[in-house]
Short mmCIF file of C-alpha atoms in Angstrom, two decimals:
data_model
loop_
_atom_site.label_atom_id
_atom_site.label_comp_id
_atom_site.label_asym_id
_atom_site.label_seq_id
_atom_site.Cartn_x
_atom_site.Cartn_y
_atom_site.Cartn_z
CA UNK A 1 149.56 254.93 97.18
CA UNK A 2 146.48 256.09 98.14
CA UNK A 3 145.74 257.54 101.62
CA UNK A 4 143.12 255.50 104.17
CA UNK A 5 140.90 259.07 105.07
CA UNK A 6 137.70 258.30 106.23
CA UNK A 7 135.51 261.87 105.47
CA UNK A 8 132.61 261.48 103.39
CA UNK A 9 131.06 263.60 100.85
CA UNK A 10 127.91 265.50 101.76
CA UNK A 11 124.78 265.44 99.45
CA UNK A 12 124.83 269.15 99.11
CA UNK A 13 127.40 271.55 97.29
CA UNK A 14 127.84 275.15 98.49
CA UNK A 15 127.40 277.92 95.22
CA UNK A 16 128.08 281.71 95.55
CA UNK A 17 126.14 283.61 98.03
CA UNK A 18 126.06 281.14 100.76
CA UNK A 19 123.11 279.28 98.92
CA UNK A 20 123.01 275.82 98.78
CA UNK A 21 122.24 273.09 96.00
CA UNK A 22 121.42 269.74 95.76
CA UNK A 23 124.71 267.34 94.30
CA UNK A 24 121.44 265.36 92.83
CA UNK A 25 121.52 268.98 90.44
CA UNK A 26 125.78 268.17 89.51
CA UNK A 27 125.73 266.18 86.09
CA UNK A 28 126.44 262.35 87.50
CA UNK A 29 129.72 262.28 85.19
CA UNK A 30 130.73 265.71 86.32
CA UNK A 31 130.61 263.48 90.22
CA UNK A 32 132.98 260.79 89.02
CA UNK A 33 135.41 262.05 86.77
CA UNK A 34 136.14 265.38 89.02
CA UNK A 35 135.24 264.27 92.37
CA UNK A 36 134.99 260.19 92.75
CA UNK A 37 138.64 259.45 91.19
CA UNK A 38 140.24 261.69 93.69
CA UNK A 39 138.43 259.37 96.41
CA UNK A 40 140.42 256.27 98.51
CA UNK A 41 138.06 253.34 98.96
CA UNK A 42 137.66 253.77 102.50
CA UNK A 43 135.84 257.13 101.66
CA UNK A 44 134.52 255.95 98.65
CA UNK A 45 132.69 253.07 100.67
CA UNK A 46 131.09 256.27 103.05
CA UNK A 47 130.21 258.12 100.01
CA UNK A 48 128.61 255.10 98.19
CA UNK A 49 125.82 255.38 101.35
CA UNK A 50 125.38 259.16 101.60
CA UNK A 51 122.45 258.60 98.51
CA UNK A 52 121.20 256.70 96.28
CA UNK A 53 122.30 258.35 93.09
CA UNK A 54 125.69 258.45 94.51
CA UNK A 55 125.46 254.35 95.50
CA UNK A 56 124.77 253.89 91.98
CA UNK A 57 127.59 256.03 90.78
CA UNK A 58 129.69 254.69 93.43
CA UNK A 59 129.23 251.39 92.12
CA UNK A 60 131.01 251.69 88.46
CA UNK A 61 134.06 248.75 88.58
CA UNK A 62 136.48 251.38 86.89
CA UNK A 63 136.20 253.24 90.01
CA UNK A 64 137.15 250.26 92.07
CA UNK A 65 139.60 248.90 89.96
CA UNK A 66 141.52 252.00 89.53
CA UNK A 67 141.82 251.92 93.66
CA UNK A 68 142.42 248.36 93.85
CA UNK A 69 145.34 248.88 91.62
CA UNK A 70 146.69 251.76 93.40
CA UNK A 71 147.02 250.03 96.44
CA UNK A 72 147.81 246.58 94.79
CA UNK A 73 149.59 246.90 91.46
CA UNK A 74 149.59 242.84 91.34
CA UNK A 75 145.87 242.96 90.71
CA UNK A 76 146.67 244.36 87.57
CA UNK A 77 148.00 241.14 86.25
CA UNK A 78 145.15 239.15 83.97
CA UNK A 79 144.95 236.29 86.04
CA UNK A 80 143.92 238.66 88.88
CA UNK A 81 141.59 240.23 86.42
CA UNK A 82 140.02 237.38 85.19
CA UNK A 83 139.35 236.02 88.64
CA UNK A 84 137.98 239.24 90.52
CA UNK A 85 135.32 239.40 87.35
CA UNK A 86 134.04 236.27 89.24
CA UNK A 87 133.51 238.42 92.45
CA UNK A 88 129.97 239.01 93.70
CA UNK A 89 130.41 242.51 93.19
CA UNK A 90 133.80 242.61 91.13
CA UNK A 91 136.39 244.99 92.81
CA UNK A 92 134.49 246.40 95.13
CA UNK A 93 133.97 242.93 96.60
CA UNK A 94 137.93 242.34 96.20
CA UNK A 95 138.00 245.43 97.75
CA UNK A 96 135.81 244.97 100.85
CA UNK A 97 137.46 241.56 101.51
CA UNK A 98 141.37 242.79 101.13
CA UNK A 99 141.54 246.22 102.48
CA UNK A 100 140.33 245.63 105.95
CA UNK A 101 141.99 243.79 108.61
CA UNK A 102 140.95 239.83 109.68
CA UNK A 103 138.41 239.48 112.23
CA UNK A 104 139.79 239.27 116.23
CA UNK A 105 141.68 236.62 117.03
CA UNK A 106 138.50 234.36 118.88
CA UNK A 107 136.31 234.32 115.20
CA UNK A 108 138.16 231.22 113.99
CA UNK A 109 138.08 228.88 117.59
CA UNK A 110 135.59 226.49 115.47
CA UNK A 111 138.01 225.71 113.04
CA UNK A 112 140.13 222.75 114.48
CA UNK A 113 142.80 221.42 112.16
CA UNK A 114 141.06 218.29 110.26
CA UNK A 115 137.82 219.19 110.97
CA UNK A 116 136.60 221.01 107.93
CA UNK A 117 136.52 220.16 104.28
CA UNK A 118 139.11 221.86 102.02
CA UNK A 119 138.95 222.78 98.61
CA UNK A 120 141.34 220.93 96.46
CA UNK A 121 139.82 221.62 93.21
CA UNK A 122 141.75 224.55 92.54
CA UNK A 123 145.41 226.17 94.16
CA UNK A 124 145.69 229.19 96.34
CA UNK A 125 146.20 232.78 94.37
CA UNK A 126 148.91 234.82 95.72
CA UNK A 127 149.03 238.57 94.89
CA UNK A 128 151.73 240.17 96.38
CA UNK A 129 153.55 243.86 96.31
CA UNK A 130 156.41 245.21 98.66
CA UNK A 131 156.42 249.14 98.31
CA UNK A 132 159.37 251.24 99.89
CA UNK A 133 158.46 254.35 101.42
CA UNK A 134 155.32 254.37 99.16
CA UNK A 135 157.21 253.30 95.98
CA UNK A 136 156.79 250.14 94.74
CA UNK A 137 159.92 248.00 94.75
CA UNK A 138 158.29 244.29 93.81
CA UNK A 139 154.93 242.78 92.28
CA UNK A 140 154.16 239.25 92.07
CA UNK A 141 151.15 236.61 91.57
CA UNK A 142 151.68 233.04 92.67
CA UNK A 143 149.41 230.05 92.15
CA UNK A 144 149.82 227.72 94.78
CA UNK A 145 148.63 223.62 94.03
CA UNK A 146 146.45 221.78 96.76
CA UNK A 147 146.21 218.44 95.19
CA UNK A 148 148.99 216.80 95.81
CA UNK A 149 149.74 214.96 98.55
CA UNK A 150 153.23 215.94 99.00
CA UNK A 151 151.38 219.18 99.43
CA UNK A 152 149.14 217.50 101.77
CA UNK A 153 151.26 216.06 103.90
CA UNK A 154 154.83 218.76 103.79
CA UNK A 155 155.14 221.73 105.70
CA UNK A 156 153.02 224.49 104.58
CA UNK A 157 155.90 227.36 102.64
CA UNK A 158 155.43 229.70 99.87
CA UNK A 159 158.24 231.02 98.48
CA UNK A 160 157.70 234.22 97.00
CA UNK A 161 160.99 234.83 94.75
CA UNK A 162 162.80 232.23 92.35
CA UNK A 163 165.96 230.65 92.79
CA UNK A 164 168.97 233.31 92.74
CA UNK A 165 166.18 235.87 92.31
CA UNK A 166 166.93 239.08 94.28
CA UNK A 167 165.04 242.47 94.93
CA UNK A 168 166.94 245.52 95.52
CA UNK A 169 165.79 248.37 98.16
CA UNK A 170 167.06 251.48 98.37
CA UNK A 171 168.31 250.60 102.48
CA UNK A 172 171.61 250.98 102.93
CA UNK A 173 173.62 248.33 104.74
CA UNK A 174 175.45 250.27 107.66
CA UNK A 175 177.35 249.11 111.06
CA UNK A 176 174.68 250.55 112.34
CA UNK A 177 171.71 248.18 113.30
CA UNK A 178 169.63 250.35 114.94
CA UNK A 179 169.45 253.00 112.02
CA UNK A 180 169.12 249.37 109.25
CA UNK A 181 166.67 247.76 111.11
CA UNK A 182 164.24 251.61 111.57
CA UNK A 183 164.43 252.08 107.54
CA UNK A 184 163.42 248.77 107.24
CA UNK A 185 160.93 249.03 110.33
CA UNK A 186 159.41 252.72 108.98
CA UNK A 187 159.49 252.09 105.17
CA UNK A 188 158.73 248.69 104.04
CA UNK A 189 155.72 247.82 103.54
CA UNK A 190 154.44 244.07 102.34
CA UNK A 191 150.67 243.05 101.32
CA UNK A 192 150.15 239.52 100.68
CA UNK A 193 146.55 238.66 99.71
CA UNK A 194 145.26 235.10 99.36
CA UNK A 195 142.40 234.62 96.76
CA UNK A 196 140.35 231.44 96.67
CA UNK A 197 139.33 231.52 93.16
CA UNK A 198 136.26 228.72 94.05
CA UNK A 199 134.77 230.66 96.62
CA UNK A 200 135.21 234.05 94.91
CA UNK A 201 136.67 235.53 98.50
CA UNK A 202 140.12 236.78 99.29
CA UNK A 203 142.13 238.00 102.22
CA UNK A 204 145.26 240.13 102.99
CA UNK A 205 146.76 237.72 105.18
CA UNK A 206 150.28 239.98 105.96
CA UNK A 207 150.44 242.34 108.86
CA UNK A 208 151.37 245.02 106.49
CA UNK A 209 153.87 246.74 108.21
CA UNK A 210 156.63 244.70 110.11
CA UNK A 211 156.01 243.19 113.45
CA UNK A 212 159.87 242.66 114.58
CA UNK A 213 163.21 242.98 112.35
CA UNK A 214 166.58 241.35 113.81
CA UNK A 215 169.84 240.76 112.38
CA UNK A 216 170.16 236.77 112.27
CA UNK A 217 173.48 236.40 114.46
CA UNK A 218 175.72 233.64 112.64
CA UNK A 219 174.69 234.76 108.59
CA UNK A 220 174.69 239.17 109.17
CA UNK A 221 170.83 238.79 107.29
CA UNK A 222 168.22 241.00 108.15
CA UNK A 223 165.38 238.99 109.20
CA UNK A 224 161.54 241.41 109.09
CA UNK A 225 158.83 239.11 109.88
CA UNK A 226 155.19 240.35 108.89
CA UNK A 227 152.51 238.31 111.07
CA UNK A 228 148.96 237.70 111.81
CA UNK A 229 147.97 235.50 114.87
CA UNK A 230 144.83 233.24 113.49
CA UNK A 231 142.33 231.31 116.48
CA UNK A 232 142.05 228.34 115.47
CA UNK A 233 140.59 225.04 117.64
CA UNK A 234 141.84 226.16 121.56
CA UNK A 235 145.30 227.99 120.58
CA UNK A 236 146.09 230.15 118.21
CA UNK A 237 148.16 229.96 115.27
CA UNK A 238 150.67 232.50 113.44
CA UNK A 239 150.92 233.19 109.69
CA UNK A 240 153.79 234.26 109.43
CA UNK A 241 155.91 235.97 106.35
CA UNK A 242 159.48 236.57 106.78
CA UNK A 243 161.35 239.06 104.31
CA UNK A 244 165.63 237.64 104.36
CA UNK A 245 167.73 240.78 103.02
CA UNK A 246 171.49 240.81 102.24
CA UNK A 247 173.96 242.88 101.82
CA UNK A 248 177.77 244.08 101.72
CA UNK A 249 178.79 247.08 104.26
CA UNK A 250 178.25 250.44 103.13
CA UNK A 251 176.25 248.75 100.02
CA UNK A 252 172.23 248.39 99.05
CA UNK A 253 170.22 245.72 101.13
CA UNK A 254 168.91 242.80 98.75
CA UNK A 255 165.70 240.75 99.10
CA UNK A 256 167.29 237.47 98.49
CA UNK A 257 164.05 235.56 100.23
CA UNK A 258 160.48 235.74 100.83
CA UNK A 259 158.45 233.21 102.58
CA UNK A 260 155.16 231.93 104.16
CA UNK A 261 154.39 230.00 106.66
CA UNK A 262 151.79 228.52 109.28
CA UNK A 263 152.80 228.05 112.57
CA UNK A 264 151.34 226.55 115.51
CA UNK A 265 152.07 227.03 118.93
CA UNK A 266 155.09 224.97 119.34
CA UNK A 267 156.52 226.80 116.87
CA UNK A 268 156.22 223.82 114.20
CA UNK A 269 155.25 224.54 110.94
CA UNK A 270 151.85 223.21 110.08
CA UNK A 271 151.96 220.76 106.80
CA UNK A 272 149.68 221.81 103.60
CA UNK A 273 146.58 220.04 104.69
CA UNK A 274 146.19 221.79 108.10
CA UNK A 275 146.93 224.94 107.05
CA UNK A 276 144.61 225.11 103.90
CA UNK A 277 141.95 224.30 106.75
CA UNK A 278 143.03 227.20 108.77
CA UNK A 279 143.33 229.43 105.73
CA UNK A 280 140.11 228.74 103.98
CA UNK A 281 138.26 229.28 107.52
CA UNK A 282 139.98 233.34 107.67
CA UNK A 283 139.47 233.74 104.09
CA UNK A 284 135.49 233.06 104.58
CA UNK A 285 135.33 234.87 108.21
CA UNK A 286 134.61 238.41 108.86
CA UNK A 287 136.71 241.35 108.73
CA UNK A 288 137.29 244.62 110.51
CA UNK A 289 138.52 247.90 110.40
CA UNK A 290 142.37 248.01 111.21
CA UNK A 291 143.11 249.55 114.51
CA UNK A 292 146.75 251.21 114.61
CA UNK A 293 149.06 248.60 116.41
CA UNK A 294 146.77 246.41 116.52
CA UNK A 295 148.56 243.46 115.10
CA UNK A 296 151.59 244.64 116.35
CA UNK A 297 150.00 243.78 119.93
CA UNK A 298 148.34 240.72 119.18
CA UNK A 299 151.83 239.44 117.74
CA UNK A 300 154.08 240.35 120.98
CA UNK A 301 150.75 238.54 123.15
CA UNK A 302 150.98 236.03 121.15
CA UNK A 303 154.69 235.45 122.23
CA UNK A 304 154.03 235.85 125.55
CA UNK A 305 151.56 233.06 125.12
CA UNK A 306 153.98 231.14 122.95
CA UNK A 307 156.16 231.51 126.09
CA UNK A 308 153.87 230.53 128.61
CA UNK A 309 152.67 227.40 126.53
CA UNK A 310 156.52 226.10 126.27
CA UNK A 311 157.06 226.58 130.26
CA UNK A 312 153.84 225.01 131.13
CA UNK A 313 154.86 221.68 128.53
CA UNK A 314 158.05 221.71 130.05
CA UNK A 315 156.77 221.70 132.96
CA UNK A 316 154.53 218.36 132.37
CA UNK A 317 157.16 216.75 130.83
CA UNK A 318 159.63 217.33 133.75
CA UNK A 319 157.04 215.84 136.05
CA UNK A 320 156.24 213.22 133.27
CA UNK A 321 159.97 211.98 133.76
CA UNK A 322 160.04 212.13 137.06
CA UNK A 323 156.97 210.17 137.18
CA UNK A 324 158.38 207.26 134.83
CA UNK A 325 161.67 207.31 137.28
CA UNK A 326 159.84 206.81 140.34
CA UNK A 327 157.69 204.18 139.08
CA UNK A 328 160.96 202.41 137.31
CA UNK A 329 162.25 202.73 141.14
CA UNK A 330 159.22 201.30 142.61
CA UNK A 331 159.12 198.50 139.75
CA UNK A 332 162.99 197.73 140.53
CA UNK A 333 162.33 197.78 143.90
CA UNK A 334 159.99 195.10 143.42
CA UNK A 335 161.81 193.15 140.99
CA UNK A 336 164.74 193.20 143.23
CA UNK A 337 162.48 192.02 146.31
CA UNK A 338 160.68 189.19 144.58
CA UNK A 339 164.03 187.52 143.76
CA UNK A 340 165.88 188.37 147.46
CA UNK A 341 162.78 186.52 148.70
CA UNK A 342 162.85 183.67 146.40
CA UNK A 343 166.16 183.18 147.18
CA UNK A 344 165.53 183.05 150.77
CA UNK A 345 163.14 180.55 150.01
CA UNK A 346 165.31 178.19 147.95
#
């Protein structure tokens, strides 16, 4: 895969003797077949502004579908194809939407759940690829319906691999937890963009690496959970992906599940409707460069917040109840002394 550098070319080219010429003077085809190709996107985006012949050159679609491919071999598959020709700019638009990271966490507030119109015309593209220490180990694209309204109205899941489907990684499945869960931690890596094929805009919704793996206590699984925390309305929301792997002792970890979810607050999964709200409002918001453990930090605040948000509702239902006992109390109390006193009277 290719490397994220961020150096840019410079718009001269050193010859012998020290002297200096002009890379206007280097034959434009000489610039992308030797030079350009060897580029990531990242520093093919800073060369693209260094000049104006080297904007224009910058600008060829082979160039950017080459890279898009190298860091998403899903977007090879014609239904990808046919859908990124729709782009403003074709892969260099995929590009600039996929690569970099959502906006912060506060750029969504205004979408509430229900609020905002969602597109049901057409389902959700899913173009996903799990690579293993820079190999890749799976590629799939999913179209997801948003019609129905069992869709509508169910929890919001994607579920990446078929029934009995399963993945193999190289990881092997030791005693050892700590040394399982830091191959998984170190070398698998998960992309998971979203296109919305109406809107010609798409997003990589997964965290890329993991945020937390944990050994599920009653089944043995290895549970690594890829999130991004979402504002949406007052709270925040999670989008979470969780990769289940399998596995005998002393044998190869499978993939035997890969799924996608929405998740409020609470913890409750958010049904179809809600979350195509939420989703449509990231896929059209800004975007950002990716700051190293960045989402790793808003994940573990968002916890914290998770946390907080339980104790406090806990809280107000505790004093709820004892609330509605004292005023069942006061109302007995009442009850009782309306008929002692009729009684009296009789």
């Amino acid at each position: 895969m290719s490397s994220c550098s961020s150096t840019t070319i410079t718009t001269t080219t050193a010859v012998e003797d020290g002297e200096t010429m002009a890379i206007t003077a280097v034959h434009p085809d000489i610039i992308q077949t030797l030079i350009l190709t060897k580029l990531d996107g990242p520093t093919l985006i800073s060369t693209s502004i260094a000049s104006t012949q080297l904007q224009n050159i910058c600008s060829d679609d082979n160039l950017w579908r080459n890279i898009c491919y190298s860091y998403w071999p899903s977007t090879s598959h014609q239904l990808i194809q046919n859908t990124i020709s729709t782009f403003p700019s074709g892969h260099r638009s995929f590009f600039s939407d996929s690569f970099p990271s959502i906006n912060d966490q506060k750029s969504n507030n205004n979408i509430s759940k229900g609020e905002k119109k969602y597109n049901e015309a057409r389902g959700l593209i899913s173009a996903v690829d799990i690579h293993f220490d820079g190999n890749l180990l799976y590629s799939k694209v999913l179209i997801t319906e948003t019609k129905s309204a069992w869709f509508m109205s169910s929890p919001f899941t994607i579920e990446l691999l078929d029934h009995k489907e399963v993945v193999r990684t190289p990881v092997i499945f030791s005693g050892d937890n700590d040394i399982c869960k830091s191959n998984l931690q170190k070398m698998v890596n998960l992309s998971w963009i979203l296109i919305d094929p109406i809107k010609n805009r798409a997003v990589n919704i997964s965290s890329l690496k993991p945020v937390s793996v944990r050994r599920h206590w009653l089944t043995g699984d290895m549970k690594v959970k890829y999130s991004t925390v979402i504002g949406a309305g007052e709270g925040l929301v999670q989008c979470g992906i969780v990769v289940t792997c399998e596995g005998k002792e002393g044998g190869e970890l499978h993939v035997r599940e890969v799924n996608m979810q929405v998740e409020d607050m609470d913890g409750k999964v958010l049904n179809g409707k809600d979350s195509l709200v939420i989703l449509e409002g990231v896929i059209e918001g800004g975007r950002k460069k990716r700051r190293e453990n960045e989402i790793q930090e808003n994940y573990e605040n968002f916890l914290e917040l998770k946390k907080k948000w339980r104790e406090r509702k806990q809280k107000r239902e505790k004093t709820l109840d004892l609330v509605c006992i004292a005023s069942g109390i006061t109302i007995f109390i009442a009850f009782w002394t309306l008929i002692v006193l009729g009684s009296r009277s009789n």
